[in-house]
Amino acid sequence: YTDMNAIRRDEVCDNIHSIYVDQWDWEKIITAEDRNVEYLKATVRNIYGAVRRTLAIVKEKYPVLTTELPMQIAFVTTQELEDKYPDKTPKEREHIVAKEYGAVFVMQIGNRLKSGEKHDGRPPDYDDWALNGDIILYDALLDIPFEISSMGIRVNRESLISQLKAEGKEERLNYEFHKMLVSGALPLTIGGGIGQSRLCMFLLEKAHIGEVQVSIWPEKEISKCKSQGINLL
């Protein structure tokens, strides 16, 4: 695991996006037998449990806070969302399901749905599209689906080759990482990132990520925040 700090200079800044990115990134070695949906769900439940315990500690320290999270996180696949809400966009589907459950893990991101569209993009040589997802909480203050983590069981030899073929990027098999994975020189893993400022923003009921992190903002964003009484750090 690492305390990751980075600059995304081309990020379009708004109340939940900053050019300064801070995440806890983690990677865990697993066995071939662990590469299944139940192991993925168990890992998600562990992370979500840690978030709920953190919320309880924060609320004990700051009783003015009112944020609530459900006891359990729900699980839904992107295809199930498309089947249920075919006339909605992926983000609209996430909003509906996040508001319904309060906390949800949207699974299987990257592959094309029955409609031929993708729910969202994922590199073909990163997560296994059948074994990944996003942890999304419902932010009542902003009335939005609030993603705090993107994670998943990483590709193995078979899923790497299959996903590269699906994206027409088979030339990547000549890259060092890809050759090592295909040859079995690298271990199988599960991993992800947890947004630090995102999580702080949610737990402290803030409307702008600039209220919990120091960053650089466009003048337009600064003016908008001033007009709404939001104090950027």
PDB file of C-alpha atoms in Angstrom:
ATOM      1  CA  TYR A   1       0.000   0.000   0.000  1.00  0.00           C
ATOM      2  CA  THR A   2       1.096   3.568  -0.498  1.00  0.00           C
ATOM      3  CA  ASP A   3       0.074   7.083   0.472  1.00  0.00           C
ATOM      4  CA  MET A   4      -0.088   8.362  -3.110  1.00  0.00           C
ATOM      5  CA  ASN A   5       0.104  12.057  -3.983  1.00  0.00           C
ATOM      6  CA  ALA A   6       0.057  13.160  -7.604  1.00  0.00           C
ATOM      7  CA  ILE A   7      -0.731  16.017  -9.951  1.00  0.00           C
ATOM      8  CA  ARG A   8      -3.190  15.600 -12.810  1.00  0.00           C
ATOM      9  CA  ARG A   9      -2.433  18.797 -14.649  1.00  0.00           C
ATOM     10  CA  ASP A  10      -5.164  18.296 -17.263  1.00  0.00           C
ATOM     11  CA  GLU A  11      -7.954  17.559 -14.778  1.00  0.00           C
ATOM     12  CA  VAL A  12     -11.081  19.649 -15.236  1.00  0.00           C
ATOM     13  CA  CYS A  13     -11.566  21.149 -11.786  1.00  0.00           C
ATOM     14  CA  ASP A  14     -14.936  21.279 -10.064  1.00  0.00           C
ATOM     15  CA  ASN A  15     -16.259  20.595  -6.576  1.00  0.00           C
ATOM     16  CA  ILE A  16     -15.208  16.920  -6.613  1.00  0.00           C
ATOM     17  CA  HIS A  17     -12.184  17.061  -8.950  1.00  0.00           C
ATOM     18  CA  SER A  18      -8.824  18.686  -8.200  1.00  0.00           C
ATOM     19  CA  ILE A  19      -5.476  18.671  -9.991  1.00  0.00           C
ATOM     20  CA  TYR A  20      -4.053  17.410  -6.690  1.00  0.00           C
ATOM     21  CA  VAL A  21      -4.836  13.730  -6.227  1.00  0.00           C
ATOM     22  CA  ASP A  22      -4.340  11.951  -2.902  1.00  0.00           C
ATOM     23  CA  GLN A  23      -5.171   8.281  -2.559  1.00  0.00           C
ATOM     24  CA  TRP A  24      -4.423   5.240  -0.498  1.00  0.00           C
ATOM     25  CA  ASP A  25      -3.438   2.772  -3.203  1.00  0.00           C
ATOM     26  CA  TRP A  26      -3.150  -0.887  -2.302  1.00  0.00           C
ATOM     27  CA  GLU A  27      -2.357  -4.198  -3.943  1.00  0.00           C
ATOM     28  CA  LYS A  28      -2.686  -7.657  -2.406  1.00  0.00           C
ATOM     29  CA  ILE A  29      -1.351 -10.964  -3.688  1.00  0.00           C
ATOM     30  CA  ILE A  30      -4.050 -13.629  -4.061  1.00  0.00           C
ATOM     31  CA  THR A  31      -4.302 -17.205  -5.288  1.00  0.00           C
ATOM     32  CA  ALA A  32      -5.981 -18.441  -8.448  1.00  0.00           C
ATOM     33  CA  GLU A  33      -8.804 -19.764  -6.256  1.00  0.00           C
ATOM     34  CA  ASP A  34      -9.408 -16.227  -4.940  1.00  0.00           C
ATOM     35  CA  ARG A  35     -10.234 -14.926  -8.395  1.00  0.00           C
ATOM     36  CA  ASN A  36     -14.005 -15.014  -7.946  1.00  0.00           C
ATOM     37  CA  VAL A  37     -16.919 -12.707  -7.217  1.00  0.00           C
ATOM     38  CA  GLU A  38     -17.316 -13.797  -3.601  1.00  0.00           C
ATOM     39  CA  TYR A  39     -13.702 -12.925  -2.762  1.00  0.00           C
ATOM     40  CA  LEU A  40     -14.183  -9.541  -4.432  1.00  0.00           C
ATOM     41  CA  LYS A  41     -17.377  -8.895  -2.459  1.00  0.00           C
ATOM     42  CA  ALA A  42     -15.741  -9.913   0.814  1.00  0.00           C
ATOM     43  CA  THR A  43     -12.920  -7.431   0.171  1.00  0.00           C
ATOM     44  CA  VAL A  44     -15.419  -4.672  -0.623  1.00  0.00           C
ATOM     45  CA  ARG A  45     -17.297  -5.414   2.601  1.00  0.00           C
ATOM     46  CA  ASN A  46     -14.055  -5.124   4.593  1.00  0.00           C
ATOM     47  CA  ILE A  47     -13.284  -1.717   3.066  1.00  0.00           C
ATOM     48  CA  TYR A  48     -16.841  -0.502   3.544  1.00  0.00           C
ATOM     49  CA  GLY A  49     -16.769  -1.667   7.161  1.00  0.00           C
ATOM     50  CA  ALA A  50     -13.652   0.430   7.735  1.00  0.00           C
ATOM     51  CA  VAL A  51     -15.410   3.455   6.224  1.00  0.00           C
ATOM     52  CA  ARG A  52     -18.404   2.987   8.533  1.00  0.00           C
ATOM     53  CA  ARG A  53     -16.167   2.665  11.593  1.00  0.00           C
ATOM     54  CA  THR A  54     -14.330   5.828  10.564  1.00  0.00           C
ATOM     55  CA  LEU A  55     -17.630   7.652  10.171  1.00  0.00           C
ATOM     56  CA  ALA A  56     -18.644   6.620  13.691  1.00  0.00           C
ATOM     57  CA  ILE A  57     -15.383   7.991  15.124  1.00  0.00           C
ATOM     58  CA  VAL A  58     -15.718  11.262  13.200  1.00  0.00           C
ATOM     59  CA  LYS A  59     -19.322  11.749  14.330  1.00  0.00           C
ATOM     60  CA  GLU A  60     -18.346  11.092  17.934  1.00  0.00           C
ATOM     61  CA  LYS A  61     -15.760  13.867  17.664  1.00  0.00           C
ATOM     62  CA  TYR A  62     -18.065  16.213  15.734  1.00  0.00           C
ATOM     63  CA  PRO A  63     -21.652  15.539  16.913  1.00  0.00           C
ATOM     64  CA  VAL A  64     -23.002  18.218  14.562  1.00  0.00           C
ATOM     65  CA  LEU A  65     -22.541  15.820  11.641  1.00  0.00           C
ATOM     66  CA  THR A  66     -25.574  13.882  10.467  1.00  0.00           C
ATOM     67  CA  THR A  67     -24.245  11.599   7.683  1.00  0.00           C
ATOM     68  CA  GLU A  68     -25.564   8.049   7.863  1.00  0.00           C
ATOM     69  CA  LEU A  69     -24.420   4.929   6.028  1.00  0.00           C
ATOM     70  CA  PRO A  70     -26.404   1.669   5.810  1.00  0.00           C
ATOM     71  CA  MET A  71     -25.180  -1.390   7.713  1.00  0.00           C
ATOM     72  CA  GLN A  72     -24.473  -3.269   4.484  1.00  0.00           C
ATOM     73  CA  ILE A  73     -23.248  -2.232   1.063  1.00  0.00           C
ATOM     74  CA  ALA A  74     -25.338  -3.395  -1.905  1.00  0.00           C
ATOM     75  CA  PHE A  75     -23.969  -5.056  -5.041  1.00  0.00           C
ATOM     76  CA  VAL A  76     -25.218  -4.546  -8.587  1.00  0.00           C
ATOM     77  CA  THR A  77     -23.720  -5.203 -12.018  1.00  0.00           C
ATOM     78  CA  THR A  78     -23.622  -2.656 -14.806  1.00  0.00           C
ATOM     79  CA  GLN A  79     -25.721  -4.982 -16.972  1.00  0.00           C
ATOM     80  CA  GLU A  80     -28.378  -5.239 -14.284  1.00  0.00           C
ATOM     81  CA  LEU A  81     -28.493  -1.438 -14.192  1.00  0.00           C
ATOM     82  CA  GLU A  82     -28.853  -1.196 -17.967  1.00  0.00           C
ATOM     83  CA  ASP A  83     -31.573  -3.872 -17.982  1.00  0.00           C
ATOM     84  CA  LYS A  84     -33.504  -2.034 -15.282  1.00  0.00           C
ATOM     85  CA  TYR A  85     -32.968   1.515 -16.590  1.00  0.00           C
ATOM     86  CA  PRO A  86     -32.355   1.207 -20.348  1.00  0.00           C
ATOM     87  CA  ASP A  87     -33.411   4.805 -21.010  1.00  0.00           C
ATOM     88  CA  LYS A  88     -30.943   6.282 -18.494  1.00  0.00           C
ATOM     89  CA  THR A  89     -27.265   7.191 -18.890  1.00  0.00           C
ATOM     90  CA  PRO A  90     -24.696   5.289 -16.805  1.00  0.00           C
ATOM     91  CA  LYS A  91     -24.329   8.242 -14.415  1.00  0.00           C
ATOM     92  CA  GLU A  92     -28.099   8.538 -14.056  1.00  0.00           C
ATOM     93  CA  ARG A  93     -28.271   4.821 -13.232  1.00  0.00           C
ATOM     94  CA  GLU A  94     -25.571   5.251 -10.596  1.00  0.00           C
ATOM     95  CA  HIS A  95     -27.503   8.158  -9.082  1.00  0.00           C
ATOM     96  CA  ILE A  96     -30.677   6.096  -8.845  1.00  0.00           C
ATOM     97  CA  VAL A  97     -29.039   3.058  -7.281  1.00  0.00           C
ATOM     98  CA  ALA A  98     -26.848   5.085  -4.904  1.00  0.00           C
ATOM     99  CA  LYS A  99     -29.870   6.996  -3.631  1.00  0.00           C
ATOM    100  CA  GLU A 100     -31.833   3.762  -3.275  1.00  0.00           C
ATOM    101  CA  TYR A 101     -29.213   1.860  -1.267  1.00  0.00           C
ATOM    102  CA  GLY A 102     -27.042   4.576   0.281  1.00  0.00           C
ATOM    103  CA  ALA A 103     -23.931   2.550  -0.514  1.00  0.00           C
ATOM    104  CA  VAL A 104     -23.399   0.326  -3.541  1.00  0.00           C
ATOM    105  CA  PHE A 105     -20.624  -1.507  -5.337  1.00  0.00           C
ATOM    106  CA  VAL A 106     -21.236  -1.199  -9.077  1.00  0.00           C
ATOM    107  CA  MET A 107     -19.606  -4.255 -10.626  1.00  0.00           C
ATOM    108  CA  GLN A 108     -18.223  -5.332 -13.997  1.00  0.00           C
ATOM    109  CA  ILE A 109     -16.997  -2.100 -15.537  1.00  0.00           C
ATOM    110  CA  GLY A 110     -15.126  -1.944 -18.840  1.00  0.00           C
ATOM    111  CA  ASN A 111     -16.789  -4.441 -21.125  1.00  0.00           C
ATOM    112  CA  ARG A 112     -19.533  -3.585 -23.565  1.00  0.00           C
ATOM    113  CA  LEU A 113     -23.083  -4.048 -22.359  1.00  0.00           C
ATOM    114  CA  LYS A 114     -25.857  -5.705 -24.359  1.00  0.00           C
ATOM    115  CA  SER A 115     -26.623  -2.310 -25.882  1.00  0.00           C
ATOM    116  CA  GLY A 116     -23.111  -2.167 -27.298  1.00  0.00           C
ATOM    117  CA  GLU A 117     -22.221   0.754 -25.043  1.00  0.00           C
ATOM    118  CA  LYS A 118     -19.852   0.780 -22.076  1.00  0.00           C
ATOM    119  CA  HIS A 119     -20.914   1.779 -18.584  1.00  0.00           C
ATOM    120  CA  ASP A 120     -17.517   3.423 -18.153  1.00  0.00           C
ATOM    121  CA  GLY A 121     -13.997   3.030 -19.466  1.00  0.00           C
ATOM    122  CA  ARG A 122     -11.376   0.741 -17.922  1.00  0.00           C
ATOM    123  CA  PRO A 123      -7.940  -0.092 -19.364  1.00  0.00           C
ATOM    124  CA  PRO A 124      -7.882  -3.626 -20.803  1.00  0.00           C
ATOM    125  CA  ASP A 125      -4.650  -4.491 -18.983  1.00  0.00           C
ATOM    126  CA  TYR A 126      -5.599  -3.434 -15.456  1.00  0.00           C
ATOM    127  CA  ASP A 127      -8.693  -4.926 -13.775  1.00  0.00           C
ATOM    128  CA  ASP A 128     -10.501  -8.029 -14.921  1.00  0.00           C
ATOM    129  CA  TRP A 129     -13.694  -6.485 -16.285  1.00  0.00           C
ATOM    130  CA  ALA A 130     -15.739  -9.359 -14.821  1.00  0.00           C
ATOM    131  CA  LEU A 131     -14.226  -8.901 -11.348  1.00  0.00           C
ATOM    132  CA  ASN A 132     -14.003  -5.166 -10.675  1.00  0.00           C
ATOM    133  CA  GLY A 133     -16.143  -2.215  -9.689  1.00  0.00           C
ATOM    134  CA  ASP A 134     -16.595   1.124  -7.927  1.00  0.00           C
ATOM    135  CA  ILE A 135     -17.611   1.784  -4.327  1.00  0.00           C
ATOM    136  CA  ILE A 136     -20.237   4.514  -4.547  1.00  0.00           C
ATOM    137  CA  LEU A 137     -21.911   6.309  -1.643  1.00  0.00           C
ATOM    138  CA  TYR A 138     -24.948   8.561  -1.832  1.00  0.00           C
ATOM    139  CA  ASP A 139     -23.998  12.134  -0.982  1.00  0.00           C
ATOM    140  CA  ALA A 140     -27.202  13.692   0.357  1.00  0.00           C
ATOM    141  CA  LEU A 141     -25.681  17.179   0.596  1.00  0.00           C
ATOM    142  CA  LEU A 142     -24.894  17.287  -3.131  1.00  0.00           C
ATOM    143  CA  ASP A 143     -27.522  14.735  -4.226  1.00  0.00           C
ATOM    144  CA  ILE A 144     -24.970  12.791  -6.278  1.00  0.00           C
ATOM    145  CA  PRO A 145     -23.475   9.306  -6.491  1.00  0.00           C
ATOM    146  CA  PHE A 146     -20.121   9.757  -4.773  1.00  0.00           C
ATOM    147  CA  GLU A 147     -17.350   7.389  -5.855  1.00  0.00           C
ATOM    148  CA  ILE A 148     -14.700   6.837  -3.187  1.00  0.00           C
ATOM    149  CA  SER A 149     -12.898   3.809  -4.619  1.00  0.00           C
ATOM    150  CA  SER A 150     -12.214   2.048  -7.901  1.00  0.00           C
ATOM    151  CA  MET A 151     -10.894  -1.462  -7.407  1.00  0.00           C
ATOM    152  CA  GLY A 152     -10.889  -5.021  -8.585  1.00  0.00           C
ATOM    153  CA  ILE A 153      -9.184  -8.333  -9.109  1.00  0.00           C
ATOM    154  CA  ARG A 154      -6.437  -7.691 -11.630  1.00  0.00           C
ATOM    155  CA  VAL A 155      -6.111  -9.390 -14.993  1.00  0.00           C
ATOM    156  CA  ASN A 156      -4.582 -12.820 -15.286  1.00  0.00           C
ATOM    157  CA  ARG A 157      -3.134 -14.314 -18.459  1.00  0.00           C
ATOM    158  CA  GLU A 158      -6.508 -15.250 -19.949  1.00  0.00           C
ATOM    159  CA  SER A 159      -8.398 -12.053 -19.160  1.00  0.00           C
ATOM    160  CA  LEU A 160      -5.460  -9.882 -20.244  1.00  0.00           C
ATOM    161  CA  ILE A 161      -5.301 -11.489 -23.681  1.00  0.00           C
ATOM    162  CA  SER A 162      -9.091 -11.463 -24.061  1.00  0.00           C
ATOM    163  CA  GLN A 163      -9.508  -7.806 -23.063  1.00  0.00           C
ATOM    164  CA  LEU A 164      -6.610  -6.609 -25.214  1.00  0.00           C
ATOM    165  CA  LYS A 165      -8.168  -8.412 -28.160  1.00  0.00           C
ATOM    166  CA  ALA A 166     -11.564  -6.820 -27.449  1.00  0.00           C
ATOM    167  CA  GLU A 167      -9.962  -3.357 -27.533  1.00  0.00           C
ATOM    168  CA  GLY A 168      -7.706  -4.069 -30.522  1.00  0.00           C
ATOM    169  CA  LYS A 169      -4.594  -3.454 -28.438  1.00  0.00           C
ATOM    170  CA  GLU A 170      -2.885  -6.817 -28.738  1.00  0.00           C
ATOM    171  CA  GLU A 171       0.428  -5.111 -29.535  1.00  0.00           C
ATOM    172  CA  ARG A 172       0.682  -4.377 -25.814  1.00  0.00           C
ATOM    173  CA  LEU A 173       1.525  -8.039 -25.290  1.00  0.00           C
ATOM    174  CA  ASN A 174       5.029  -7.028 -26.340  1.00  0.00           C
ATOM    175  CA  TYR A 175       5.375  -4.720 -23.300  1.00  0.00           C
ATOM    176  CA  GLU A 176       7.487  -5.942 -20.404  1.00  0.00           C
ATOM    177  CA  PHE A 177       4.687  -6.035 -17.830  1.00  0.00           C
ATOM    178  CA  HIS A 178       2.385  -7.906 -20.176  1.00  0.00           C
ATOM    179  CA  LYS A 179       5.020 -10.462 -21.118  1.00  0.00           C
ATOM    180  CA  MET A 180       5.802 -11.084 -17.444  1.00  0.00           C
ATOM    181  CA  LEU A 181       2.133 -11.547 -16.572  1.00  0.00           C
ATOM    182  CA  VAL A 182       1.489 -13.906 -19.490  1.00  0.00           C
ATOM    183  CA  SER A 183       4.568 -15.983 -18.640  1.00  0.00           C
ATOM    184  CA  GLY A 184       3.523 -16.337 -14.997  1.00  0.00           C
ATOM    185  CA  ALA A 185       6.438 -14.308 -13.647  1.00  0.00           C
ATOM    186  CA  LEU A 186       4.088 -11.958 -11.772  1.00  0.00           C
ATOM    187  CA  PRO A 187       1.696 -12.915  -8.957  1.00  0.00           C
ATOM    188  CA  LEU A 188      -2.074 -12.651  -9.170  1.00  0.00           C
ATOM    189  CA  THR A 189      -3.419  -9.649  -7.267  1.00  0.00           C
ATOM    190  CA  ILE A 190      -6.408  -7.594  -6.214  1.00  0.00           C
ATOM    191  CA  GLY A 191      -6.084  -3.873  -5.614  1.00  0.00           C
ATOM    192  CA  GLY A 192      -7.500  -0.409  -5.820  1.00  0.00           C
ATOM    193  CA  GLY A 193      -7.403   3.172  -4.681  1.00  0.00           C
ATOM    194  CA  ILE A 194      -9.335   5.021  -1.980  1.00  0.00           C
ATOM    195  CA  GLY A 195      -9.634   8.765  -2.454  1.00  0.00           C
ATOM    196  CA  GLN A 196      -8.423  10.485   0.721  1.00  0.00           C
ATOM    197  CA  SER A 197      -9.876  13.945   0.104  1.00  0.00           C
ATOM    198  CA  ARG A 198     -13.005  12.390  -1.373  1.00  0.00           C
ATOM    199  CA  LEU A 199     -13.546  10.369   1.786  1.00  0.00           C
ATOM    200  CA  CYS A 200     -12.828  13.360   4.059  1.00  0.00           C
ATOM    201  CA  MET A 201     -15.197  15.498   2.027  1.00  0.00           C
ATOM    202  CA  PHE A 202     -17.982  12.933   2.411  1.00  0.00           C
ATOM    203  CA  LEU A 203     -17.432  12.252   6.116  1.00  0.00           C
ATOM    204  CA  LEU A 204     -17.225  15.958   7.017  1.00  0.00           C
ATOM    205  CA  GLU A 205     -20.242  16.866   4.867  1.00  0.00           C
ATOM    206  CA  LYS A 206     -18.418  19.347   2.659  1.00  0.00           C
ATOM    207  CA  ALA A 207     -19.717  20.659  -0.652  1.00  0.00           C
ATOM    208  CA  HIS A 208     -16.288  21.166  -2.257  1.00  0.00           C
ATOM    209  CA  ILE A 209     -13.118  19.091  -2.204  1.00  0.00           C
ATOM    210  CA  GLY A 210     -11.177  22.335  -1.740  1.00  0.00           C
ATOM    211  CA  GLU A 211     -12.624  22.517   1.780  1.00  0.00           C
ATOM    212  CA  VAL A 212     -10.541  19.512   2.853  1.00  0.00           C
ATOM    213  CA  GLN A 213      -7.386  19.804   0.699  1.00  0.00           C
ATOM    214  CA  VAL A 214      -5.014  22.531  -0.429  1.00  0.00           C
ATOM    215  CA  SER A 215      -4.828  22.869  -4.200  1.00  0.00           C
ATOM    216  CA  ILE A 216      -4.732  25.382  -7.041  1.00  0.00           C
ATOM    217  CA  TRP A 217      -8.040  26.455  -8.553  1.00  0.00           C
ATOM    218  CA  PRO A 218      -9.085  28.364 -11.683  1.00  0.00           C
ATOM    219  CA  GLU A 219     -10.304  31.888 -11.004  1.00  0.00           C
ATOM    220  CA  LYS A 220     -13.758  30.902 -12.214  1.00  0.00           C
ATOM    221  CA  GLU A 221     -13.945  28.155  -9.567  1.00  0.00           C
ATOM    222  CA  ILE A 222     -12.700  30.479  -6.829  1.00  0.00           C
ATOM    223  CA  SER A 223     -15.292  33.120  -7.723  1.00  0.00           C
ATOM    224  CA  LYS A 224     -18.095  30.555  -7.829  1.00  0.00           C
ATOM    225  CA  CYS A 225     -17.139  29.254  -4.392  1.00  0.00           C
ATOM    226  CA  LYS A 226     -16.991  32.760  -2.917  1.00  0.00           C
ATOM    227  CA  SER A 227     -20.455  33.521  -4.237  1.00  0.00           C
ATOM    228  CA  GLN A 228     -21.766  30.389  -2.492  1.00  0.00           C
ATOM    229  CA  GLY A 229     -19.941  30.994   0.789  1.00  0.00           C
ATOM    230  CA  ILE A 230     -17.525  28.125   0.320  1.00  0.00           C
ATOM    231  CA  ASN A 231     -14.065  28.724   1.783  1.00  0.00           C
ATOM    232  CA  LEU A 232     -11.311  26.981  -0.172  1.00  0.00           C
ATOM    233  CA  LEU A 233      -8.184  26.007   1.740  1.00  0.00           C
TER     234      LEU A 233
END
